[in-house]
CSV table of C-alpha atoms in Angstrom, one decimal:
chain,number,residue,atom,x,y,z
N,1,MET,CA,-1.1,6.6,39.5
N,2,PRO,CA,-2.5,3.1,39.9
N,3,THR,CA,-5.7,2.3,38.0
N,4,ALA,CA,-8.4,-0.2,38.9
N,5,ILE,CA,-8.7,-3.5,37.1
N,6,ASP,CA,-11.2,-3.3,34.3
N,7,VAL,CA,-14.4,-5.0,35.6
N,8,PHE,CA,-15.2,-6.0,32.0
N,9,ALA,CA,-12.0,-8.0,31.7
N,10,LYS,CA,-13.8,-11.2,32.6
N,11,VAL,CA,-16.0,-11.1,29.6
N,12,ARG,CA,-13.1,-11.4,27.2
N,13,GLY,CA,-11.5,-14.9,26.8
N,14,HIS,CA,-13.8,-16.6,29.2
N,15,GLU,CA,-14.0,-20.4,29.2
N,16,ARG,CA,-16.9,-20.5,26.7
N,17,ALA,CA,-15.7,-17.8,24.3
N,18,GLU,CA,-13.9,-20.0,21.8
N,19,GLN,CA,-16.8,-22.5,21.7
N,20,LEU,CA,-19.3,-19.7,21.2
N,21,ARG,CA,-17.2,-18.3,18.4
N,22,ALA,CA,-16.8,-21.6,16.6
N,23,ALA,CA,-20.5,-22.4,17.0
N,24,ARG,CA,-21.6,-19.1,15.6
N,25,GLU,CA,-19.3,-19.3,12.7
N,26,ALA,CA,-20.6,-22.7,11.8
N,27,ASP,CA,-24.3,-21.7,12.6
N,28,LEU,CA,-24.4,-24.4,15.2
N,29,LEU,CA,-25.5,-22.3,18.1
N,30,PRO,CA,-28.7,-24.0,19.4
N,31,TYR,CA,-29.8,-21.0,21.4
N,32,PHE,CA,-31.7,-17.8,20.7
N,33,ARG,CA,-33.4,-19.2,17.6
N,34,ARG,CA,-36.2,-17.0,16.3
N,35,LEU,CA,-39.8,-18.2,16.7
N,36,GLU,CA,-42.1,-16.6,14.1
N,37,GLY,CA,-45.5,-17.6,15.2
N,38,PRO,CA,-47.5,-19.1,18.1
N,39,ALA,CA,-45.9,-21.7,20.4
N,40,GLY,CA,-47.8,-24.8,19.2
N,41,PRO,CA,-47.0,-28.4,18.4
N,42,VAL,CA,-45.7,-27.3,15.0
N,43,VAL,CA,-44.2,-23.8,14.7
N,44,GLU,CA,-42.7,-21.4,12.2
N,45,MET,CA,-39.1,-20.9,13.1
N,46,GLU,CA,-36.5,-19.0,11.1
N,47,GLY,CA,-38.4,-19.4,7.8
N,48,ALA,CA,-39.4,-23.0,8.1
N,49,GLU,CA,-42.0,-25.3,9.7
N,50,ARG,CA,-40.6,-27.3,12.5
N,51,ILE,CA,-42.1,-29.8,14.9
N,52,MET,CA,-41.8,-28.3,18.4
N,53,LEU,CA,-40.3,-30.7,20.9
N,54,GLY,CA,-38.6,-28.1,23.0
N,55,SER,CA,-41.5,-26.3,24.7
N,56,ASN,CA,-42.8,-26.3,28.3
N,57,ASN,CA,-46.4,-25.6,26.9
N,58,TYR,CA,-47.3,-29.0,28.3
N,59,LEU,CA,-51.1,-28.7,28.0
N,60,GLY,CA,-51.0,-26.6,24.8
N,61,LEU,CA,-53.2,-23.9,26.5
N,62,THR,CA,-51.4,-20.9,24.9
N,63,ALA,CA,-53.6,-21.6,21.9
N,64,ASP,CA,-56.8,-22.2,23.8
N,65,PRO,CA,-59.4,-19.6,22.7
N,66,ARG,CA,-60.6,-19.1,26.3
N,67,VAL,CA,-57.1,-18.4,27.6
N,68,GLN,CA,-56.5,-15.9,24.7
N,69,ALA,CA,-59.9,-14.3,25.3
N,70,ALA,CA,-59.1,-13.9,29.0
N,71,ALA,CA,-55.8,-12.2,28.2
N,72,ARG,CA,-57.5,-9.8,25.7
N,73,ASP,CA,-60.3,-9.0,28.2
N,74,ALA,CA,-57.7,-8.1,30.9
N,75,LEU,CA,-55.8,-6.0,28.4
N,76,ASP,CA,-58.9,-4.2,27.4
N,77,LYS,CA,-60.0,-3.6,31.0
N,78,TYR,CA,-56.7,-2.7,32.7
N,79,GLY,CA,-54.3,-1.7,29.9
N,80,THR,CA,-50.9,-3.0,29.0
N,81,GLY,CA,-49.3,-2.7,32.4
N,82,LEU,CA,-49.8,-1.6,36.0
N,83,THR,CA,-46.5,0.4,36.3
N,84,GLY,CA,-46.3,-0.3,40.0
N,85,SER,CA,-45.7,-3.0,42.6
N,86,ARG,CA,-48.4,-5.1,44.2
N,87,LEU,CA,-47.7,-3.2,47.4
N,88,LEU,CA,-48.6,0.1,45.9
N,89,ASN,CA,-50.8,0.5,42.7
N,90,GLY,CA,-50.4,-3.0,41.2
N,91,THR,CA,-53.0,-5.2,42.8
N,92,LEU,CA,-56.1,-6.2,40.8
N,93,ASP,CA,-59.1,-8.4,41.5
N,94,LEU,CA,-57.5,-10.7,39.0
N,95,HIS,CA,-54.4,-11.2,41.3
N,96,LEU,CA,-56.6,-11.9,44.3
N,97,GLN,CA,-58.8,-14.3,42.4
N,98,LEU,CA,-55.8,-16.1,41.1
N,99,GLU,CA,-54.1,-16.4,44.5
N,100,ALA,CA,-57.3,-17.7,46.1
N,101,GLU,CA,-57.8,-20.3,43.3
N,102,LEU,CA,-54.1,-21.4,43.4
N,103,ALA,CA,-54.4,-22.0,47.1
N,104,GLU,CA,-57.5,-24.1,46.6
N,105,TRP,CA,-55.8,-26.1,43.8
N,106,MET,CA,-52.7,-26.7,45.9
N,107,GLY,CA,-54.8,-27.4,49.1
N,108,THR,CA,-53.0,-24.8,51.1
N,109,GLU,CA,-54.1,-21.9,53.3
N,110,GLU,CA,-52.9,-19.2,50.9
N,111,ALA,CA,-50.8,-18.4,47.9
N,112,ILE,CA,-48.9,-15.4,46.7
N,113,VAL,CA,-48.3,-14.5,43.0
N,114,PHE,CA,-44.9,-13.1,41.8
N,115,SER,CA,-44.2,-11.6,38.4
N,116,THR,CA,-41.9,-14.4,37.3
N,117,GLY,CA,-41.2,-18.0,38.5
N,118,HIS,CA,-37.5,-17.0,39.1
N,119,GLN,CA,-38.7,-14.2,41.5
N,120,ALA,CA,-40.9,-16.6,43.3
N,121,ASN,CA,-38.0,-18.8,44.3
N,122,VAL,CA,-35.5,-16.0,44.9
N,123,GLY,CA,-38.0,-13.9,46.7
N,124,THR,CA,-39.1,-16.7,49.0
N,125,LEU,CA,-35.7,-18.3,49.8
N,126,GLY,CA,-34.0,-14.9,50.1
N,127,THR,CA,-36.6,-13.9,52.7
N,128,ILE,CA,-37.4,-16.9,54.9
N,129,LEU,CA,-33.7,-17.9,55.1
N,130,ALA,CA,-31.1,-15.9,57.0
N,131,PRO,CA,-27.5,-16.1,58.0
N,132,GLY,CA,-27.3,-18.8,60.6
N,133,ASP,CA,-29.9,-21.0,58.9
N,134,THR,CA,-29.0,-24.0,56.7
N,135,VAL,CA,-30.5,-24.8,53.3
N,136,ILE,CA,-30.1,-28.2,51.8
N,137,VAL,CA,-30.6,-28.6,48.0
N,138,ASP,CA,-30.5,-31.3,45.3
N,139,SER,CA,-27.6,-30.6,42.9
N,140,ALA,CA,-30.1,-30.7,40.0
N,141,ASP,CA,-32.4,-28.0,41.5
N,142,HIS,CA,-33.5,-25.0,39.4
N,143,ALA,CA,-30.9,-22.2,39.2
N,144,SER,CA,-33.4,-19.8,40.8
N,145,ILE,CA,-33.4,-22.0,43.9
N,146,LEU,CA,-29.6,-21.6,44.2
N,147,ASP,CA,-29.8,-17.9,43.5
N,148,GLY,CA,-32.3,-17.5,46.4
N,149,CYS,CA,-30.1,-19.5,48.7
N,150,LEU,CA,-27.0,-17.4,47.9
N,151,ILE,CA,-28.9,-14.2,48.4
N,152,SER,CA,-30.1,-15.4,51.8
N,153,LYS,CA,-26.5,-16.0,53.0
N,154,ALA,CA,-27.7,-19.2,54.7
N,155,LYS,CA,-25.3,-22.1,54.9
N,156,LEU,CA,-25.7,-24.1,51.7
N,157,ARG,CA,-25.4,-27.9,51.8
N,158,PRO,CA,-26.0,-29.5,48.4
N,159,PHE,CA,-26.4,-33.3,47.9
N,160,LYS,CA,-25.9,-35.4,44.7
N,161,HIS,CA,-29.1,-35.6,42.6
N,162,ASN,CA,-31.7,-37.9,44.3
N,163,ARG,CA,-29.0,-39.5,46.5
N,164,LEU,CA,-31.0,-39.7,49.7
N,165,ASP,CA,-28.1,-41.2,51.7
N,166,ARG,CA,-26.3,-37.9,50.9
N,167,LEU,CA,-29.4,-35.9,51.9
N,168,GLU,CA,-29.4,-37.6,55.3
N,169,LYS,CA,-25.8,-36.8,55.8
N,170,MET,CA,-26.5,-33.2,55.1
N,171,LEU,CA,-29.4,-33.2,57.5
N,172,GLN,CA,-27.2,-34.8,60.2
N,173,ARG,CA,-24.6,-32.1,59.7
N,174,ALA,CA,-27.2,-29.3,59.7
N,175,VAL,CA,-28.4,-30.3,63.2
N,176,ASP,CA,-25.0,-29.0,64.5
N,177,ASP,CA,-25.2,-25.8,62.4
N,178,GLY,CA,-27.5,-24.2,65.0
N,179,GLY,CA,-30.1,-22.5,62.9
N,180,GLY,CA,-33.3,-23.4,61.1
N,181,VAL,CA,-33.1,-26.0,58.4
N,182,LEU,CA,-34.9,-26.0,55.0
N,183,VAL,CA,-34.7,-28.7,52.3
N,184,VAL,CA,-35.6,-27.5,48.8
N,185,VAL,CA,-36.1,-29.9,45.9
N,186,ASP,CA,-37.7,-29.9,42.5
N,187,GLY,CA,-40.8,-32.0,42.2
N,188,VAL,CA,-39.9,-32.8,38.6
N,189,PHE,CA,-36.3,-32.1,37.5
N,190,SER,CA,-36.3,-29.9,34.5
N,191,MET,CA,-33.5,-31.5,32.5
N,192,GLU,CA,-33.7,-35.2,33.6
N,193,GLY,CA,-37.5,-35.4,33.7
N,194,ASP,CA,-37.4,-37.6,36.8
N,195,ILE,CA,-39.4,-37.1,40.0
N,196,ALA,CA,-38.0,-36.5,43.5
N,197,PRO,CA,-38.7,-39.4,45.9
N,198,LEU,CA,-40.8,-37.2,48.1
N,199,GLU,CA,-42.2,-39.9,50.4
N,200,ARG,CA,-38.7,-40.6,51.7
N,201,ILE,CA,-37.6,-37.0,51.7
N,202,VAL,CA,-40.6,-36.1,53.8
N,203,GLU,CA,-39.7,-38.9,56.3
N,204,LEU,CA,-36.1,-37.6,56.5
N,205,CYS,CA,-37.2,-34.0,57.0
N,206,GLN,CA,-39.5,-35.0,59.8
N,207,ALA,CA,-36.9,-37.1,61.5
N,208,TYR,CA,-34.4,-34.3,61.6
N,209,GLY,CA,-36.9,-31.4,62.2
N,210,ALA,CA,-36.3,-29.7,58.9
N,211,ARG,CA,-38.9,-27.9,56.8
N,212,LEU,CA,-39.5,-28.9,53.1
N,213,MET,CA,-40.1,-26.8,50.0
N,214,VAL,CA,-41.0,-28.4,46.7
N,215,ASP,CA,-40.5,-26.6,43.4
N,216,GLU,CA,-43.5,-27.8,41.2
N,217,ALA,CA,-42.6,-25.7,38.1
N,218,HIS,CA,-42.6,-28.8,35.9
N,219,GLY,CA,-45.1,-30.8,38.0
N,220,ALA,CA,-48.0,-28.5,38.5
N,221,GLY,CA,-50.4,-28.9,35.6
N,222,VAL,CA,-48.8,-32.3,34.7
N,223,LEU,CA,-48.9,-34.7,37.6
N,224,GLY,CA,-51.6,-35.9,40.0
N,225,ALA,CA,-55.3,-36.5,39.7
N,226,ARG,CA,-56.0,-32.7,39.7
N,227,GLY,CA,-52.7,-31.7,38.3
N,228,ALA,CA,-51.3,-30.2,41.5
N,229,GLY,CA,-47.9,-31.7,41.0
N,230,ALA,CA,-45.5,-34.4,42.3
N,231,SER,CA,-46.5,-33.7,45.9
N,232,GLU,CA,-50.1,-34.7,45.0
N,233,LEU,CA,-49.1,-37.7,42.9
N,234,LEU,CA,-47.0,-39.1,45.7
N,235,GLY,CA,-49.5,-38.4,48.4
N,236,VAL,CA,-47.4,-36.0,50.6
N,237,GLU,CA,-49.2,-32.7,50.0
N,238,ASP,CA,-50.1,-32.2,53.6
N,239,GLN,CA,-46.5,-32.9,54.7
N,240,VAL,CA,-44.8,-30.4,52.3
N,241,ASP,CA,-44.5,-26.9,53.9
N,242,LEU,CA,-44.1,-24.7,50.8
N,243,ARG,CA,-44.9,-25.4,47.1
N,244,MET,CA,-43.7,-23.2,44.3
N,245,GLY,CA,-45.2,-23.1,40.8
N,246,THR,CA,-44.9,-21.2,37.6
N,247,PHE,CA,-47.3,-19.9,35.0
N,248,SER,CA,-44.8,-20.4,32.1
N,249,LYS,CA,-45.4,-24.1,31.6
N,250,SER,CA,-48.9,-25.6,31.8
N,251,LEU,CA,-50.5,-22.3,32.9
N,252,ALA,CA,-49.7,-20.8,29.5
N,253,SER,CA,-48.5,-17.4,30.7
N,254,CYS,CA,-45.7,-15.8,32.7
N,255,GLY,CA,-45.3,-15.5,36.5
N,256,GLY,CA,-45.0,-17.7,39.5
N,257,PHE,CA,-46.5,-18.5,42.9
N,258,ILE,CA,-45.8,-19.8,46.4
N,259,ALA,CA,-48.5,-21.8,48.2
N,260,GLY,CA,-48.3,-22.6,51.9
N,261,PRO,CA,-49.4,-21.5,55.4
N,262,HIS,CA,-51.0,-18.1,56.0
N,263,GLU,CA,-48.3,-17.0,58.4
N,264,VAL,CA,-45.5,-17.6,55.8
N,265,ILE,CA,-47.4,-16.1,52.8
N,266,ASP,CA,-48.4,-13.1,54.9
N,267,PHE,CA,-44.7,-12.6,55.9
N,268,LEU,CA,-43.6,-12.8,52.2
N,269,ARG,CA,-46.2,-10.1,51.3
N,270,ILE,CA,-44.6,-7.5,53.6
N,271,SER,CA,-41.0,-8.7,53.5
N,272,SER,CA,-40.0,-10.3,50.1
N,273,ARG,CA,-38.0,-7.7,48.2
N,274,ALA,CA,-38.6,-9.6,44.9
N,275,PHE,CA,-42.4,-9.1,45.5
N,276,LEU,CA,-42.3,-5.6,47.0
N,277,PHE,CA,-39.9,-3.9,44.6
N,278,THR,CA,-40.8,-5.2,41.2
N,279,ALA,CA,-43.7,-4.2,38.9
N,280,SER,CA,-46.8,-6.4,39.2
N,281,GLY,CA,-47.5,-9.0,36.5
N,282,VAL,CA,-49.1,-7.4,33.5
N,283,PRO,CA,-52.9,-7.9,33.4
N,284,ALA,CA,-53.0,-10.0,30.2
N,285,ALA,CA,-50.5,-12.5,31.8
N,286,VAL,CA,-52.6,-12.7,35.0
N,287,GLY,CA,-55.8,-13.1,33.1
N,288,ALA,CA,-54.4,-15.9,30.9
N,289,ALA,CA,-53.0,-17.8,33.9
N,290,LEU,CA,-56.3,-17.6,35.7
N,291,ALA,CA,-58.2,-18.9,32.7
N,292,ALA,CA,-55.7,-21.7,32.2
N,293,LEU,CA,-56.0,-22.7,35.8
N,294,ARG,CA,-59.7,-22.9,35.6
N,295,ILE,CA,-59.5,-25.2,32.5
N,296,ILE,CA,-57.1,-27.5,34.4
N,297,ARG,CA,-59.5,-27.6,37.4
N,298,SER,CA,-62.6,-28.2,35.1
N,299,PRO,CA,-63.9,-31.6,34.0
N,300,GLU,CA,-61.6,-31.2,30.9
N,301,GLY,CA,-58.5,-31.2,33.1
N,302,PRO,CA,-58.0,-34.9,33.6
N,303,GLU,CA,-58.2,-35.7,29.9
N,304,LEU,CA,-55.5,-33.0,29.2
N,305,LEU,CA,-53.3,-34.4,31.9
N,306,LYS,CA,-53.7,-38.0,30.5
N,307,ARG,CA,-53.0,-36.9,27.0
N,308,VAL,CA,-49.7,-35.1,27.8
N,309,LEU,CA,-48.4,-38.1,29.8
N,310,ASP,CA,-49.5,-40.6,27.1
N,311,ASN,CA,-47.6,-38.5,24.6
N,312,GLY,CA,-44.5,-38.5,26.8
N,313,GLU,CA,-44.7,-42.3,27.0
N,314,TYR,CA,-45.2,-42.6,23.3
N,315,LEU,CA,-42.2,-40.5,22.4
N,316,SER,CA,-40.0,-42.2,25.1
N,317,GLN,CA,-40.8,-45.6,23.7
N,318,GLY,CA,-40.4,-44.5,20.1
N,319,LEU,CA,-37.0,-43.0,20.7
N,320,ASP,CA,-35.9,-46.1,22.7
N,321,ALA,CA,-37.0,-48.4,19.9
N,322,LEU,CA,-34.8,-46.3,17.5
N,323,GLY,CA,-31.8,-47.0,19.6
N,324,PHE,CA,-31.4,-43.7,21.5
N,325,ARG,CA,-30.5,-43.7,25.1
N,326,VAL,CA,-33.6,-42.3,26.7
N,327,VAL,CA,-33.4,-41.1,30.3
N,328,ARG,CA,-36.6,-42.5,31.8
N,329,GLY,CA,-38.5,-40.4,34.2
N,330,GLU,CA,-38.9,-42.2,37.6
N,331,PRO,CA,-41.1,-43.2,39.3
N,332,ALA,CA,-43.6,-42.1,36.6
N,333,VAL,CA,-43.5,-40.7,33.1
N,334,THR,CA,-43.4,-36.9,32.6
N,335,PRO,CA,-43.6,-34.8,29.4
N,336,ILE,CA,-39.8,-34.4,29.6
N,337,VAL,CA,-38.0,-37.0,27.5
N,338,PRO,CA,-34.2,-36.5,27.6
N,339,VAL,CA,-31.9,-38.3,25.1
N,340,LEU,CA,-28.4,-38.8,26.4
N,341,VAL,CA,-25.6,-37.9,24.0
N,342,GLU,CA,-22.7,-37.4,26.5
N,343,ASP,CA,-20.4,-35.3,24.3
N,344,ASP,CA,-21.2,-31.6,24.1
N,345,TRP,CA,-20.2,-31.1,20.5
N,346,LYS,CA,-22.0,-34.3,19.4
N,347,ALA,CA,-25.1,-32.9,21.1
N,348,VAL,CA,-24.9,-29.6,19.2
N,349,LEU,CA,-24.3,-31.4,15.9
N,350,LEU,CA,-27.2,-33.7,16.5
N,351,TRP,CA,-29.4,-30.8,17.4
N,352,ARG,CA,-28.5,-29.1,14.1
N,353,ALA,CA,-29.2,-32.2,12.1
N,354,LEU,CA,-32.6,-32.5,13.6
N,355,TYR,CA,-33.3,-28.8,13.2
N,356,ASP,CA,-32.5,-29.0,9.5
N,357,ALA,CA,-34.8,-32.1,9.3
N,358,GLY,CA,-37.7,-30.0,10.8
N,359,VAL,CA,-37.6,-30.9,14.5
N,360,TYR,CA,-36.7,-28.4,17.2
N,361,VAL,CA,-35.4,-29.8,20.5
N,362,ASN,CA,-33.4,-28.3,23.4
N,363,VAL,CA,-29.7,-28.9,24.0
N,364,ALA,CA,-28.3,-29.2,27.6
N,365,ILE,CA,-24.6,-29.1,28.0
N,366,HIS,CA,-22.2,-28.5,30.9
N,367,PRO,CA,-22.8,-26.6,33.2
N,368,ALA,CA,-26.6,-27.2,32.8
N,369,VAL,CA,-25.8,-30.9,33.2
N,370,GLN,CA,-22.8,-32.8,34.6
N,371,PRO,CA,-19.6,-33.0,32.5
N,372,GLY,CA,-20.1,-35.9,30.0
N,373,GLY,CA,-23.9,-35.7,30.5
N,374,ALA,CA,-24.9,-33.7,27.4
N,375,LEU,CA,-28.4,-34.4,26.3
N,376,LEU,CA,-31.2,-33.4,24.0
N,377,ARG,CA,-34.1,-32.4,26.1
N,378,THR,CA,-37.3,-33.2,24.2
N,379,SER,CA,-40.7,-32.4,25.6
N,380,VAL,CA,-44.3,-33.0,24.5
N,381,MET,CA,-47.6,-31.2,24.7
N,382,ALA,CA,-51.1,-32.6,25.1
N,383,THR,CA,-51.9,-31.1,21.7
N,384,HIS,CA,-49.3,-33.1,19.8
N,385,ASP,CA,-51.2,-35.7,17.8
N,386,ARG,CA,-49.7,-39.1,16.9
N,387,ALA,CA,-49.2,-38.2,13.3
N,388,VAL,CA,-46.9,-35.3,14.3
N,389,LEU,CA,-45.0,-37.4,16.8
N,390,ASP,CA,-44.6,-40.1,14.2
N,391,ARG,CA,-43.1,-37.5,11.8
N,392,ALA,CA,-40.7,-36.5,14.5
N,393,LEU,CA,-39.7,-40.1,15.2
N,394,GLU,CA,-39.1,-40.6,11.5
N,395,ALA,CA,-36.8,-37.6,11.4
N,396,PHE,CA,-34.9,-38.9,14.4
N,397,LYS,CA,-34.5,-42.2,12.6
N,398,ASP,CA,-33.1,-40.7,9.4
N,399,VAL,CA,-30.8,-38.3,11.3
N,400,LYS,CA,-29.4,-41.0,13.5
N,401,ALA,CA,-28.3,-43.2,10.6
N,402,LYS,CA,-26.6,-40.3,8.8
N,403,PHE,CA,-25.1,-38.8,12.0
N,404,GLU,CA,-23.5,-42.1,13.2
N,405,ALA,CA,-22.0,-42.7,9.8
N,406,GLU,CA,-20.2,-39.3,10.0
N,407,HIS,CA,-19.6,-38.9,13.8
N,408,GLY,CA,-19.6,-42.3,15.3
N,409,PRO,CA,-22.1,-44.1,17.6
N,410,LEU,CA,-24.4,-42.5,20.0
N,411,PRO,CA,-25.0,-44.0,23.5
N,412,GLU,CA,-27.1,-47.2,23.2
N,413,PRO,CA,-30.3,-47.7,25.2
N,414,ALA,CA,-29.8,-48.9,28.7
N,415,SER,CA,-30.2,-52.6,29.1
C-alpha cells in the first residue's frame, strides 16, 4: 500500500547542512557559544574572558543592583512563575504598573505587555490584520513582523530596505486591494543599525490613508531625549499609530509591549491569541523591566542614553580608522556598529579570529542579510569604558593584519 512522504525528509540534506557540518568540524560555528557569567561589557565565555561586543544590553542595566533587587523582590513575593495566562490567573499589580508606565513613556493612551517581544509582533499583527487587508513591510524588518503578517493571511507587499520610492509604489497598489492598509517598519534596523526615515514614511502613510506601526525594539531605551525611540527622535510620535518595544534590550529583561490607542489595546487584550493563550511573563522578568524603565525615566536616564551613543560613535570611528568598512547608522548613530565583510566564510573566519583574540561579536550571513552582504554586527553598552573599547580595537587591528595576509583583503572603508 502507498505510504506517506516522511515529513522529516526536509531536515536531511538541506541547503545549509554541508556548511553546518564543515563549520562544526572546524569549530567555526559562531552560534550557540556558552556564556558562563553575567552579560556585562566583559564576559566569561567558554573558559576565557572576552570583550562583549555582541549584546543588546545597551544600557548595561542587567547588572544594576536596583534591577536585580526588583527581580529578587518579585521572585520572593510571587514565586518563580504564574502558571497561567494574563486572562486567567496571570495578572499581577506589576503587570498593570508596567503597562501604565510604558504608556506614559511612549506618550500613548495605553500599553499591553506580552511574554516575549516576538509574541508582541506576532500577536498584534496576527490579530489586527485579516484576509482582505494589505500589510506593507520593509525587507529588513524583524522576522517576528513577517511571522505576524503571514499568520494574518493579509496581502503582503514588501519593499526594498528604506527605498521610499518602492514604499510609495506599494501604497499605490494597496489602494486597489480593497482592504485596510498597514505599514510596518523597524525604527532601528537590527542588523544595519540605521534608522527608518519616519518623517517621510508618515507623510506617505497619511497621503494614502494607511496606518503605521513602528517596531522600536532597538530604538526604545536608546534614542530620543527620554529614550522613547526613533519616533521620538524624529518628532513623529503623535503620527505613529502603534509602537512595539521589547524588554530584552535596554530594559534588561525579557518580554515585549505594544503601545497605542485604547481601542486597539483593548481589542488585543480580548482577541490576541499570543496574549490569551500563553503563560504570563514570570514575576522576576516583569519586576526587572519595571525597575529598568524607571531608571531610564529618572534623571539618570539622559546620561545613560548619551553614554551608549557616544560609545557607538567611538567604536564606529575607531573601526573606520583601522580600515574596516563600517556601515554607518543614518541619520544618527546607534549602538549597532556593523562591519561589512561580504563573503559568508570570510565573516565566519574573521569572527573566529576575533573570538580567539578575546572579542565576541555577532555574525550575520544570508539569509539574515542579502547575499554578498555578510557582516560582523558589533554593538556597545553604556557600561563599556574607553579602556575596554581600546582593547577591542587593538584586537581588531591585530586580527585584520593577520587575516588579510592569509585570506585576502577585506572591504575598504567607503569613500
